[in-house]
PDB file of C-alpha atoms in Angstrom:
ATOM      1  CA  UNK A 564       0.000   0.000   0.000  1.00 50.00           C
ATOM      2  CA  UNK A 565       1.398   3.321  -0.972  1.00 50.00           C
ATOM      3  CA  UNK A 566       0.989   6.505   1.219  1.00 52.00           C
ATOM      4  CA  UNK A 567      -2.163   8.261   1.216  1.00 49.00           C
ATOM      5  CA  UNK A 568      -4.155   5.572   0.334  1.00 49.00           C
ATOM      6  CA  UNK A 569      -6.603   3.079   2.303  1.00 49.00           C
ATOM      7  CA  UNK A 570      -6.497  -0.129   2.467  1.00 54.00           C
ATOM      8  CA  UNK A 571      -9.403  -1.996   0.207  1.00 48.00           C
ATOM      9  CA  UNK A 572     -10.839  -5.902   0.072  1.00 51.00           C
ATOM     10  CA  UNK A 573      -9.805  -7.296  -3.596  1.00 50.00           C
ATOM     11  CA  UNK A 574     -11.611  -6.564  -6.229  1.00 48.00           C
ATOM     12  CA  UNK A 575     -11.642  -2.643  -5.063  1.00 50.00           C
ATOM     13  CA  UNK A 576      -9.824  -0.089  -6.101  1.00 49.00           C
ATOM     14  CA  UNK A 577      -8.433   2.037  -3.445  1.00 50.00           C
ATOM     15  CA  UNK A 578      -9.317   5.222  -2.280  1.00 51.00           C
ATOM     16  CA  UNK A 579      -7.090   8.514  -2.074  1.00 49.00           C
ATOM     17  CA  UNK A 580      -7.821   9.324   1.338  1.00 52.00           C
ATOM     18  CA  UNK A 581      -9.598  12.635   2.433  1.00 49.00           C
ATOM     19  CA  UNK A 582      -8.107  15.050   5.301  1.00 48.00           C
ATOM     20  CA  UNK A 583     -10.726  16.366   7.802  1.00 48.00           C
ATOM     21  CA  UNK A 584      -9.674  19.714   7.092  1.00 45.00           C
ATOM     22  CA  UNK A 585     -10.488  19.414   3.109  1.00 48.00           C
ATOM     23  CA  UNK A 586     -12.551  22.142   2.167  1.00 47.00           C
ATOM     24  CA  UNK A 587     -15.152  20.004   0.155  1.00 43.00           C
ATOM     25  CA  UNK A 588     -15.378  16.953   3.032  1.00 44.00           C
ATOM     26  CA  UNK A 589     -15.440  13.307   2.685  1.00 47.00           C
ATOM     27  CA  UNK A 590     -19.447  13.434   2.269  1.00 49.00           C
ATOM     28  CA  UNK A 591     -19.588  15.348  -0.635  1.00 41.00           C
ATOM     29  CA  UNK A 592     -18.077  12.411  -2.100  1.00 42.00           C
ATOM     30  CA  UNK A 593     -19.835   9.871  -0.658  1.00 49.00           C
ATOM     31  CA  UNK A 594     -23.013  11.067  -3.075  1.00 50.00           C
ATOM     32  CA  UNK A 595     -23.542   9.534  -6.132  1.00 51.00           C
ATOM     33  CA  UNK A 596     -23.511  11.808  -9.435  1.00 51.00           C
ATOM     34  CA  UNK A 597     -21.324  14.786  -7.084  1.00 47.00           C
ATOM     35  CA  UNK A 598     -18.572  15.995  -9.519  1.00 51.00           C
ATOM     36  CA  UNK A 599     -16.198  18.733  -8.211  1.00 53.00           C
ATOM     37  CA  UNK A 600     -17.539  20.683 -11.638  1.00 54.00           C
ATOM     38  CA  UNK A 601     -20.871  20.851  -9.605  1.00 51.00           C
ATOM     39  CA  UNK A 602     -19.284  21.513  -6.552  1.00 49.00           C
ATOM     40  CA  UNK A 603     -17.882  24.537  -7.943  1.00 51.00           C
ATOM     41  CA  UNK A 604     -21.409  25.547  -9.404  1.00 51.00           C
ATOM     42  CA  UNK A 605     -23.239  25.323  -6.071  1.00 50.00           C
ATOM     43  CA  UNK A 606     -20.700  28.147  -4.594  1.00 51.00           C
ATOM     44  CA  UNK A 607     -22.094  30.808  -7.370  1.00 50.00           C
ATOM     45  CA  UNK A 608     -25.351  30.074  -5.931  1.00 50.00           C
ATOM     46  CA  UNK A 609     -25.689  33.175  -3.946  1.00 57.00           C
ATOM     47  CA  UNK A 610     -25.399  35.465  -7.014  1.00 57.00           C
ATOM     48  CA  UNK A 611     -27.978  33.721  -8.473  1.00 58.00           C
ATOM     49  CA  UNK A 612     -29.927  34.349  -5.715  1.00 54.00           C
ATOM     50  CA  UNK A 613     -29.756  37.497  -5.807  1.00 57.00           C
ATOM     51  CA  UNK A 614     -30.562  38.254  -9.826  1.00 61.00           C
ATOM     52  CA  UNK A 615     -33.680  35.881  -9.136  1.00 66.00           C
ATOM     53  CA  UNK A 616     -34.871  38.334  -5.724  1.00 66.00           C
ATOM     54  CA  UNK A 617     -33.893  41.358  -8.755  1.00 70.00           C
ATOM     55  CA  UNK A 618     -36.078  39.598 -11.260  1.00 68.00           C
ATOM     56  CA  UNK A 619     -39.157  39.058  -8.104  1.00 70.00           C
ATOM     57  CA  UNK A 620     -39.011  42.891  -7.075  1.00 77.00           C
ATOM     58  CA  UNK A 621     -39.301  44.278 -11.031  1.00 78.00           C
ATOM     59  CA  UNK A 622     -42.395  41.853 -11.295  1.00 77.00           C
ATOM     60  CA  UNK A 623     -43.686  43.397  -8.588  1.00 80.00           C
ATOM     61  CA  UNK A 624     -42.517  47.006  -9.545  1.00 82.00           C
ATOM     62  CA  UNK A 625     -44.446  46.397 -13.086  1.00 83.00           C
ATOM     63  CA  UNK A 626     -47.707  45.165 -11.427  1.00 86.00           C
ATOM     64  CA  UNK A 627     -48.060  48.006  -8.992  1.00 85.00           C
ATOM     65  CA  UNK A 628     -47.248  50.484 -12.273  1.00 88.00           C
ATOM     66  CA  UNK A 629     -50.118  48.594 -14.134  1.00 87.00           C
ATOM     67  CA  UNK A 630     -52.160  48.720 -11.267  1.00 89.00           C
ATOM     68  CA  UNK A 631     -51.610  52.342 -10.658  1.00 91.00           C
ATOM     69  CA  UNK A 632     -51.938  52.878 -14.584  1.00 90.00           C
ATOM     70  CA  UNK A 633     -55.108  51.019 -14.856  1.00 90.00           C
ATOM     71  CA  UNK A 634     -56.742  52.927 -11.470  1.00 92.00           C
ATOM     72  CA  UNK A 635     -56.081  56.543 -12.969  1.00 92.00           C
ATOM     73  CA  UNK A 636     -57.339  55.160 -16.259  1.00 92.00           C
ATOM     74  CA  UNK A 637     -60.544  54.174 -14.483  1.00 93.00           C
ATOM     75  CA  UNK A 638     -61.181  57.024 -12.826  1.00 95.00           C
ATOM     76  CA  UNK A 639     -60.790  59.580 -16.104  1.00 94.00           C
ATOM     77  CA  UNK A 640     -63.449  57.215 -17.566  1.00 94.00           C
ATOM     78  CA  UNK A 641     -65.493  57.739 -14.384  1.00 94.00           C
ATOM     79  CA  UNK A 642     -64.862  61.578 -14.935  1.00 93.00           C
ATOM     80  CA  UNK A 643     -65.587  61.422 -18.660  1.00 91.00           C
ATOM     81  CA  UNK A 644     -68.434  59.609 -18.636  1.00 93.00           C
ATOM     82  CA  UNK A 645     -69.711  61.624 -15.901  1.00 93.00           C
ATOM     83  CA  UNK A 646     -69.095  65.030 -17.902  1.00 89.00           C
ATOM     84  CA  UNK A 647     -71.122  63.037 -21.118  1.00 89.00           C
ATOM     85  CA  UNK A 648     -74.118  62.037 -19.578  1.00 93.00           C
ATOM     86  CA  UNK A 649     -74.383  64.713 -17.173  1.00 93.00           C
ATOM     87  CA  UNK A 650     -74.910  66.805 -19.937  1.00 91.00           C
ATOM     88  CA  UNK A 651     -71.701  69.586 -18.777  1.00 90.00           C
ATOM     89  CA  UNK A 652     -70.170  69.914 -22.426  1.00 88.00           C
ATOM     90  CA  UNK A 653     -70.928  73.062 -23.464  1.00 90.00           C
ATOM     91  CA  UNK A 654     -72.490  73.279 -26.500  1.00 89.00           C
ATOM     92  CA  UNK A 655     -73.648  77.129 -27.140  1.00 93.00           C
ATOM     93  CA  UNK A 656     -72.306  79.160 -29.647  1.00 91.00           C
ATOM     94  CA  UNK A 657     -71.881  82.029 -27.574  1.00 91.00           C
ATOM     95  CA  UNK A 658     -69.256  80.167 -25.488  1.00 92.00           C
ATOM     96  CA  UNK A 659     -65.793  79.927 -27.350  1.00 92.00           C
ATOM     97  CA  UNK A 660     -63.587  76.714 -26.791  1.00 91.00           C
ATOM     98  CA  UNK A 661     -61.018  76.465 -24.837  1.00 91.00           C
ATOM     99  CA  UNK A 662     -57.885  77.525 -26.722  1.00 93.00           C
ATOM    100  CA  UNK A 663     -56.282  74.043 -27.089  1.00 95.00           C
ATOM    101  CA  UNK A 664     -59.543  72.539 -28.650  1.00 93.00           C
ATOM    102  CA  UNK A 665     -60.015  75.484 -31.217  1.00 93.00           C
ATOM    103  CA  UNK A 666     -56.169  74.839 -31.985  1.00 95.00           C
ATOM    104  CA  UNK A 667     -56.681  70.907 -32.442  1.00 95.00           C
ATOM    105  CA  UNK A 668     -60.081  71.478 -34.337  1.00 94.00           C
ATOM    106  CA  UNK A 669     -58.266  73.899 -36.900  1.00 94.00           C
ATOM    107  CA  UNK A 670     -55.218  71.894 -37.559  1.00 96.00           C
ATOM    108  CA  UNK A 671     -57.053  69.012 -38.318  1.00 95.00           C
ATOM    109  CA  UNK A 672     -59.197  70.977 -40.855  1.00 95.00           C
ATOM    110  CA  UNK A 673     -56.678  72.316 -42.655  1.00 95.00           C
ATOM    111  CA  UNK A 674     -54.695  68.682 -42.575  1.00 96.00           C
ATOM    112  CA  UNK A 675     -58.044  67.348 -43.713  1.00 96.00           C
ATOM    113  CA  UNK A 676     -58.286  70.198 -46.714  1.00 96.00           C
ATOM    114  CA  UNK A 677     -54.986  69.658 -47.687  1.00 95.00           C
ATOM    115  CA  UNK A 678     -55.267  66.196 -48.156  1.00 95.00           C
ATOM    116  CA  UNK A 679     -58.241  66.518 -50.103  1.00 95.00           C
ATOM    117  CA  UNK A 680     -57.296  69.077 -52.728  1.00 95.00           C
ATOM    118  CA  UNK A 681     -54.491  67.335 -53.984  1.00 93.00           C
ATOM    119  CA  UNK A 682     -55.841  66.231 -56.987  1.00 93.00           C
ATOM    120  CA  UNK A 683     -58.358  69.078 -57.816  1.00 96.00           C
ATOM    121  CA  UNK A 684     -56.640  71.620 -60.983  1.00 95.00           C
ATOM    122  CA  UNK A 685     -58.669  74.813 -61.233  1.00 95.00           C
ATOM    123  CA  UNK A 686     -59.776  75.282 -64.576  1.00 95.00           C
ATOM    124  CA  UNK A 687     -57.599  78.122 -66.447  1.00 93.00           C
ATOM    125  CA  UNK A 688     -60.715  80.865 -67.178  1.00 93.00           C
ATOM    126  CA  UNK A 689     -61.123  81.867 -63.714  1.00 93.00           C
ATOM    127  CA  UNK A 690     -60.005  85.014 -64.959  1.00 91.00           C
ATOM    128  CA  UNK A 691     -63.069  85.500 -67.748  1.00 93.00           C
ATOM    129  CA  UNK A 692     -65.525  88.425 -66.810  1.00 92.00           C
ATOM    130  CA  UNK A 693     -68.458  86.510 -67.079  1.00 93.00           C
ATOM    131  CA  UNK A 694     -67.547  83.586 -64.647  1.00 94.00           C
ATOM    132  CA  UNK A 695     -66.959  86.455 -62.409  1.00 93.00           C
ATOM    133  CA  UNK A 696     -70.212  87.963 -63.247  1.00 92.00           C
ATOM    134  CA  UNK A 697     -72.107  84.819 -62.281  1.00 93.00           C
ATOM    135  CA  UNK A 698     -70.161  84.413 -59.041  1.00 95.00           C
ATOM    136  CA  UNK A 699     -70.814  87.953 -58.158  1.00 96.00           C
ATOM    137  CA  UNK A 700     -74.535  87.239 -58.002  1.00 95.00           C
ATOM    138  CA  UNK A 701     -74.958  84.285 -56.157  1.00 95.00           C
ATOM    139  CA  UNK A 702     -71.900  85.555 -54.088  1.00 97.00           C
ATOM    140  CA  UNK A 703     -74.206  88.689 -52.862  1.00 96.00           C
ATOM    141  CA  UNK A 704     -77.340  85.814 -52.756  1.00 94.00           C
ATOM    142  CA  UNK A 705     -75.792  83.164 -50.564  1.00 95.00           C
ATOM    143  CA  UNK A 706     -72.318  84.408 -49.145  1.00 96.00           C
ATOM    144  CA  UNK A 707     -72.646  88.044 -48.416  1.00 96.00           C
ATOM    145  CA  UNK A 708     -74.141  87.719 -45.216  1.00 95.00           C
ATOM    146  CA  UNK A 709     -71.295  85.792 -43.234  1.00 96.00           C
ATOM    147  CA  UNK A 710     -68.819  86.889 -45.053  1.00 95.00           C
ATOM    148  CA  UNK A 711     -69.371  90.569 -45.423  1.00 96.00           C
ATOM    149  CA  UNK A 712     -68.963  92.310 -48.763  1.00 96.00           C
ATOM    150  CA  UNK A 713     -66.854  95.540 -49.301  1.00 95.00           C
ATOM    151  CA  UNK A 714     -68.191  98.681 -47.475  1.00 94.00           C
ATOM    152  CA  UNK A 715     -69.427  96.281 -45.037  1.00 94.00           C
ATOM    153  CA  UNK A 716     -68.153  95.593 -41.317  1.00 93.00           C
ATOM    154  CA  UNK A 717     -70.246  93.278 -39.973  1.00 94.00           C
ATOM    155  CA  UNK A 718     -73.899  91.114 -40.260  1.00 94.00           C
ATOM    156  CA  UNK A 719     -76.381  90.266 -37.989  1.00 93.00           C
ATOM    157  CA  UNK A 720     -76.123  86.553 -38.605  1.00 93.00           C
ATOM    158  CA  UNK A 721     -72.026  86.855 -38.653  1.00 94.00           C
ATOM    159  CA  UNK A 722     -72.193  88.154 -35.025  1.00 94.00           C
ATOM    160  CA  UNK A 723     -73.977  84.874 -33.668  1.00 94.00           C
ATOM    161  CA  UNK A 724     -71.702  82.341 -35.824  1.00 94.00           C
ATOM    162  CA  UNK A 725     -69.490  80.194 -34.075  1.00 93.00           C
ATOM    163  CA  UNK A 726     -66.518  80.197 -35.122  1.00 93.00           C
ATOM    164  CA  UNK A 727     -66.554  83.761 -36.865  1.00 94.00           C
ATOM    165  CA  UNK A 728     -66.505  83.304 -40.934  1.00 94.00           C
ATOM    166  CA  UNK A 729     -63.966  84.521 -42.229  1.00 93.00           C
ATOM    167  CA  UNK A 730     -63.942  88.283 -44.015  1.00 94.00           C
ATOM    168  CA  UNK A 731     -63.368  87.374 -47.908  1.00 93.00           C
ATOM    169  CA  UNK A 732     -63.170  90.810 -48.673  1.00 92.00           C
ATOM    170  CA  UNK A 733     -59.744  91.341 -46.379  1.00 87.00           C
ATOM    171  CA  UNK A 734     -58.381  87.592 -46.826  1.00 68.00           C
ATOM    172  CA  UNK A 735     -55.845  88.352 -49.861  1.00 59.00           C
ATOM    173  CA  UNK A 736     -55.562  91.955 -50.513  1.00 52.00           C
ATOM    174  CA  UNK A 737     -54.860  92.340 -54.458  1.00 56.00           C
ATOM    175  CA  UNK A 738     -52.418  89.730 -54.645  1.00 67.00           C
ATOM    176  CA  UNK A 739     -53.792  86.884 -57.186  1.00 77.00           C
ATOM    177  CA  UNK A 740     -54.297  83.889 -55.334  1.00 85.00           C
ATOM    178  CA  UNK A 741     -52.304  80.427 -56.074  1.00 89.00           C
ATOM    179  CA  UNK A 742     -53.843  77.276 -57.652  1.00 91.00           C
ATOM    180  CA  UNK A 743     -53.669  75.305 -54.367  1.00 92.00           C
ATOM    181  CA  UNK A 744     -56.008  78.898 -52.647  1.00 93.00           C
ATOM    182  CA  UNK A 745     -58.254  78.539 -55.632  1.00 94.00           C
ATOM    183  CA  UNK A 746     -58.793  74.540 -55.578  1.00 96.00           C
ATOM    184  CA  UNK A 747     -59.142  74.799 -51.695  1.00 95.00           C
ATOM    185  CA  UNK A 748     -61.948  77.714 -52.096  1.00 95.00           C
ATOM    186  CA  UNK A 749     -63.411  75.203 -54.842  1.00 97.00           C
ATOM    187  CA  UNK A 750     -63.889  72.393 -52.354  1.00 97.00           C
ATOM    188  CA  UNK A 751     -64.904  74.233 -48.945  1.00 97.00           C
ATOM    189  CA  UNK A 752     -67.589  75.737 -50.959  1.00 97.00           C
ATOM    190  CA  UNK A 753     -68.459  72.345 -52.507  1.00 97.00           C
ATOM    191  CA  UNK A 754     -68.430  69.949 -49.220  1.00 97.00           C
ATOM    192  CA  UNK A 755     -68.488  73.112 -46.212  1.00 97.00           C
ATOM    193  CA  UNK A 756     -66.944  72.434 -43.220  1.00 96.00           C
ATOM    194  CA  UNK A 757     -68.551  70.409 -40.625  1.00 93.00           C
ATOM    195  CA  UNK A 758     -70.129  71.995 -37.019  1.00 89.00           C
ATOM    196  CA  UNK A 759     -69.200  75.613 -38.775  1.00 91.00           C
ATOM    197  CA  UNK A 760     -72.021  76.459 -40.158  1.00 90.00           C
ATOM    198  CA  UNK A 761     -70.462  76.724 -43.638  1.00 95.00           C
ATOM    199  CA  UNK A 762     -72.476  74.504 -45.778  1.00 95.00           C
ATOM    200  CA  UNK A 763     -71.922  72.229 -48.479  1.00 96.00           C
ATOM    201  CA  UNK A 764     -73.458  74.067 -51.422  1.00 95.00           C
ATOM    202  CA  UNK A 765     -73.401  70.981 -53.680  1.00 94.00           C
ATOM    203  CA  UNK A 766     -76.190  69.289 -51.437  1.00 93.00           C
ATOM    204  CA  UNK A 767     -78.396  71.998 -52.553  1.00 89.00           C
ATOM    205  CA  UNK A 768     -77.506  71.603 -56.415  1.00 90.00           C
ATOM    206  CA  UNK A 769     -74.924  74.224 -57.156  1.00 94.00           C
ATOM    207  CA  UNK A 770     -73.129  72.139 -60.049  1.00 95.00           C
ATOM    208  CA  UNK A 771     -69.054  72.605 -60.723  1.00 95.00           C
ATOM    209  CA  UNK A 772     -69.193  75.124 -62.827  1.00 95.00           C
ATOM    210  CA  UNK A 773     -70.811  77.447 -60.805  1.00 95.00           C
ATOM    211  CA  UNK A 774     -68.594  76.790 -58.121  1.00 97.00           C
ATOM    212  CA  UNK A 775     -65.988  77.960 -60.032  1.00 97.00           C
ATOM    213  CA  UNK A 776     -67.672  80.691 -60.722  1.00 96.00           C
ATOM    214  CA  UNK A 777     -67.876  81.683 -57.485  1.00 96.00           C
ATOM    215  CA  UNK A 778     -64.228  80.368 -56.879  1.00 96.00           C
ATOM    216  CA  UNK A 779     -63.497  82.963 -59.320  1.00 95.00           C
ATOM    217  CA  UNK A 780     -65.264  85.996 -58.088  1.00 96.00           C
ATOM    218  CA  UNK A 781     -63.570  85.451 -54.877  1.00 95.00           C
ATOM    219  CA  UNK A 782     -60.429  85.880 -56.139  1.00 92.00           C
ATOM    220  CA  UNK A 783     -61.222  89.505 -57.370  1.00 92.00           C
ATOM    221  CA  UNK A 784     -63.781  90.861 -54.587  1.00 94.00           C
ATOM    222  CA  UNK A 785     -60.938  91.919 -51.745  1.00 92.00           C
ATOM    223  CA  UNK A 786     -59.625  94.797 -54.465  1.00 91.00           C
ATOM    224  CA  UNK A 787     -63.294  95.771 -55.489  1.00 94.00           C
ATOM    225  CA  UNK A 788     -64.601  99.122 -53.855  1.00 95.00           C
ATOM    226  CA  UNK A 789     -68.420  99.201 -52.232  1.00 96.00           C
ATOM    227  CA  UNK A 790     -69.228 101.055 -55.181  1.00 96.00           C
ATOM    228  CA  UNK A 791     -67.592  98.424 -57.826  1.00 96.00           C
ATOM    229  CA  UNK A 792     -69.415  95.684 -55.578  1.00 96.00           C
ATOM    230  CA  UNK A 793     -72.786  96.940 -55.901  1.00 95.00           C
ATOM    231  CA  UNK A 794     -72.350  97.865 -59.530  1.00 95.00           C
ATOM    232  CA  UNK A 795     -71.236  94.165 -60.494  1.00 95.00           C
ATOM    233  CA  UNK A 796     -73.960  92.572 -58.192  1.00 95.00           C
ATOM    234  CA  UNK A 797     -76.089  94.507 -60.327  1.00 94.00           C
ATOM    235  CA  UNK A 798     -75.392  93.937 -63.785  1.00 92.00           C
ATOM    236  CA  UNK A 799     -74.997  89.754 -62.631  1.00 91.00           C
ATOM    237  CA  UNK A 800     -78.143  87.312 -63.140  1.00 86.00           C
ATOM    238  CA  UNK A 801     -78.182  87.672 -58.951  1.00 86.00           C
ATOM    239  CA  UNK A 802     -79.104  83.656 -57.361  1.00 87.00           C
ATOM    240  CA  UNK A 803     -78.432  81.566 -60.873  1.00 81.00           C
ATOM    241  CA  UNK A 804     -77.361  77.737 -60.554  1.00 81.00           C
ATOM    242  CA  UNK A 805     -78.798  74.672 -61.943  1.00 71.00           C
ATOM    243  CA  UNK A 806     -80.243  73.448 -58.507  1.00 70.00           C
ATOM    244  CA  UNK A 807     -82.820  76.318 -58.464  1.00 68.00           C
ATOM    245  CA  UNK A 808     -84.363  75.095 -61.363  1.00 59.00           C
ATOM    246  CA  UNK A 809     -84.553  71.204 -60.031  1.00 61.00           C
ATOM    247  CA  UNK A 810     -86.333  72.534 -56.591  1.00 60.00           C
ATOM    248  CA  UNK A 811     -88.538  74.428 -58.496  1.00 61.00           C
ATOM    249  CA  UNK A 812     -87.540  77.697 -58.910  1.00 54.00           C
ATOM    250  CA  UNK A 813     -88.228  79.790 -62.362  1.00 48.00           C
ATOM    251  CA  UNK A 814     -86.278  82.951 -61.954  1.00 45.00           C
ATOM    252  CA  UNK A 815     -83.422  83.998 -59.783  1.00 46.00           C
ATOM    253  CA  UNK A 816     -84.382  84.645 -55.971  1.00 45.00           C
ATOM    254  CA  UNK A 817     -82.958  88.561 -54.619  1.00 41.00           C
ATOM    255  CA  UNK A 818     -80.334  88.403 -53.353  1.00 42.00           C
ATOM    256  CA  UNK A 819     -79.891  87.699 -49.470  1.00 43.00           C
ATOM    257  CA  UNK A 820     -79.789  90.047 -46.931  1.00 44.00           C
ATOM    258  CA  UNK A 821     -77.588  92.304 -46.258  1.00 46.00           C
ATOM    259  CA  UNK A 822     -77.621  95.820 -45.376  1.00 48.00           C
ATOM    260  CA  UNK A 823     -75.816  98.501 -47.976  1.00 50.00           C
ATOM    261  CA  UNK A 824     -73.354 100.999 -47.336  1.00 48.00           C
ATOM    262  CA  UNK A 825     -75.098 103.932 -45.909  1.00 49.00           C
ATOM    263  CA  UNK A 826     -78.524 102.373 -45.707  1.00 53.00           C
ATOM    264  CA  UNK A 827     -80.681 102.590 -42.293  1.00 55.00           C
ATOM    265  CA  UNK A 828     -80.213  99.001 -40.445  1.00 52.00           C
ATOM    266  CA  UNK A 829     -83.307  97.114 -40.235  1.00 56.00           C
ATOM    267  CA  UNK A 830     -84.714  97.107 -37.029  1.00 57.00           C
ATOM    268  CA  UNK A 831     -86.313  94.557 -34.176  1.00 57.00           C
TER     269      UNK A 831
END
């Protein structure tokens, strides 16, 4: 027997023989499968520990988040639905919006309008004298009122709209407007603008053509004077389209209300 080792019956082989102060210790050895490759595994298992406790706490970090999330979520529902059905959104068009809602509500029309004129070419007359003679007439008849005409400040029905229509006869000046102004004035007129109180002018038969017509007309009124305004009103066939005919009407309706320069407001 050589030093170190123990003696075994025959048949065995022997044993190196382990010290008691062996780090490991004899009974590691004496289980089956125990490699000193495992061994060494089992003394990282505090780190592991440790990432697994980690890996625990951001679970539970996550579900108080969603939890939190989902409570605040709740209760803006609760306050939403409670503003809906309680009947607090106020709806009067004496009472502006807030200045963020006008802001989103305008960008998104003009994203909309942009979007939708892409493909619309104005035709290449708008400049002809009698296309602006037609448009001056039903201008007077069915636009004059909200949006003013020159010599003319303000309208009864203008003062109550909400939002304010814009003044055509300040919007350009005398510059000539662009294709894009002119195809955008084409389809506003044709479709209106939804919860403004402009309407779609198509729904009550105004074909294309006289859409242009008036497209054209209001590419010339902001340089007109009252005097040129009234004069050009005047010679014009006043309320002429196509749909007046198909509802019924024989001859042109006057024109709409609105009160000339220097004339005695009407009263009530």
């Amino acid at each position: 027997m050589r030093d170190g080792e123990v003696d075994a019956p025959i048949g065995e082989c022997a044993r190196p023989q382990q010290s008691e102060t062996d780090g490991i210790g004899r009974q590691y050895f004496d289980r089956p499968g125990l490699t000193q490759q495992s061994i060494a595994k089992g003394r990282r298992l505090p780190g592991a520990f440790l990432l697994c406790c980690n890996g625990v706490m951001m679970g539970k970090l996550l579900l108080v988040t969603f939890a939190l999330f989902g409570a605040v979520s709740a209760i803006a529902c609760a306050f939403g639905a409670a503003v809906y059905y309680g009947g607090y959104i106020d709806i009067s068009a004496d009472t502006p919006h807030e200045a963020i809602v006008f802001d989103f509500i305008e960008e998104a029309r003009e994203r909309a309008i942009a979007r939708q004129v892409r493909d619309i070419t104005p035709p290449t007359d708008l400049s002809d004298p009698e296309r602006l003679d037609r448009g001056a007439g039903n201008y007077q008849a069915m636009c004059a009122n909200c949006h003013l005409s020159p010599g003319i400040s303000n309208s009864e029905i203008r003062q109550g709209l909400y939002p304010t229509p814009p003044d055509l006869t300040k919007r350009l000046g005398k510059r000539e407007p662009s294709s894009a102004e002119s195809a955008r004035w084409f389809w506003v007129i044709k479709h209106g603008i939804k919860a403004s109180a402009m309407p779609a002018w198509s729904k009550g038969g105004m074909e294309a053509s006289a859409i242009w017509d008036l497209t054209a007309f209001l590419a010339r009124l902001p340089a007109l004077s009252p005097e040129q305004y009234q004069s050009i009103v005047a010679a014009s066939d006043g309320h002429a389209h196509s749909g007046l005919v198909e509802m019924g009407h024989d001859a042109p309706s006057a024109p709409g209300h609105v009160d000339k320069p220097g004339s005695k407001p009407h009263s009530h």
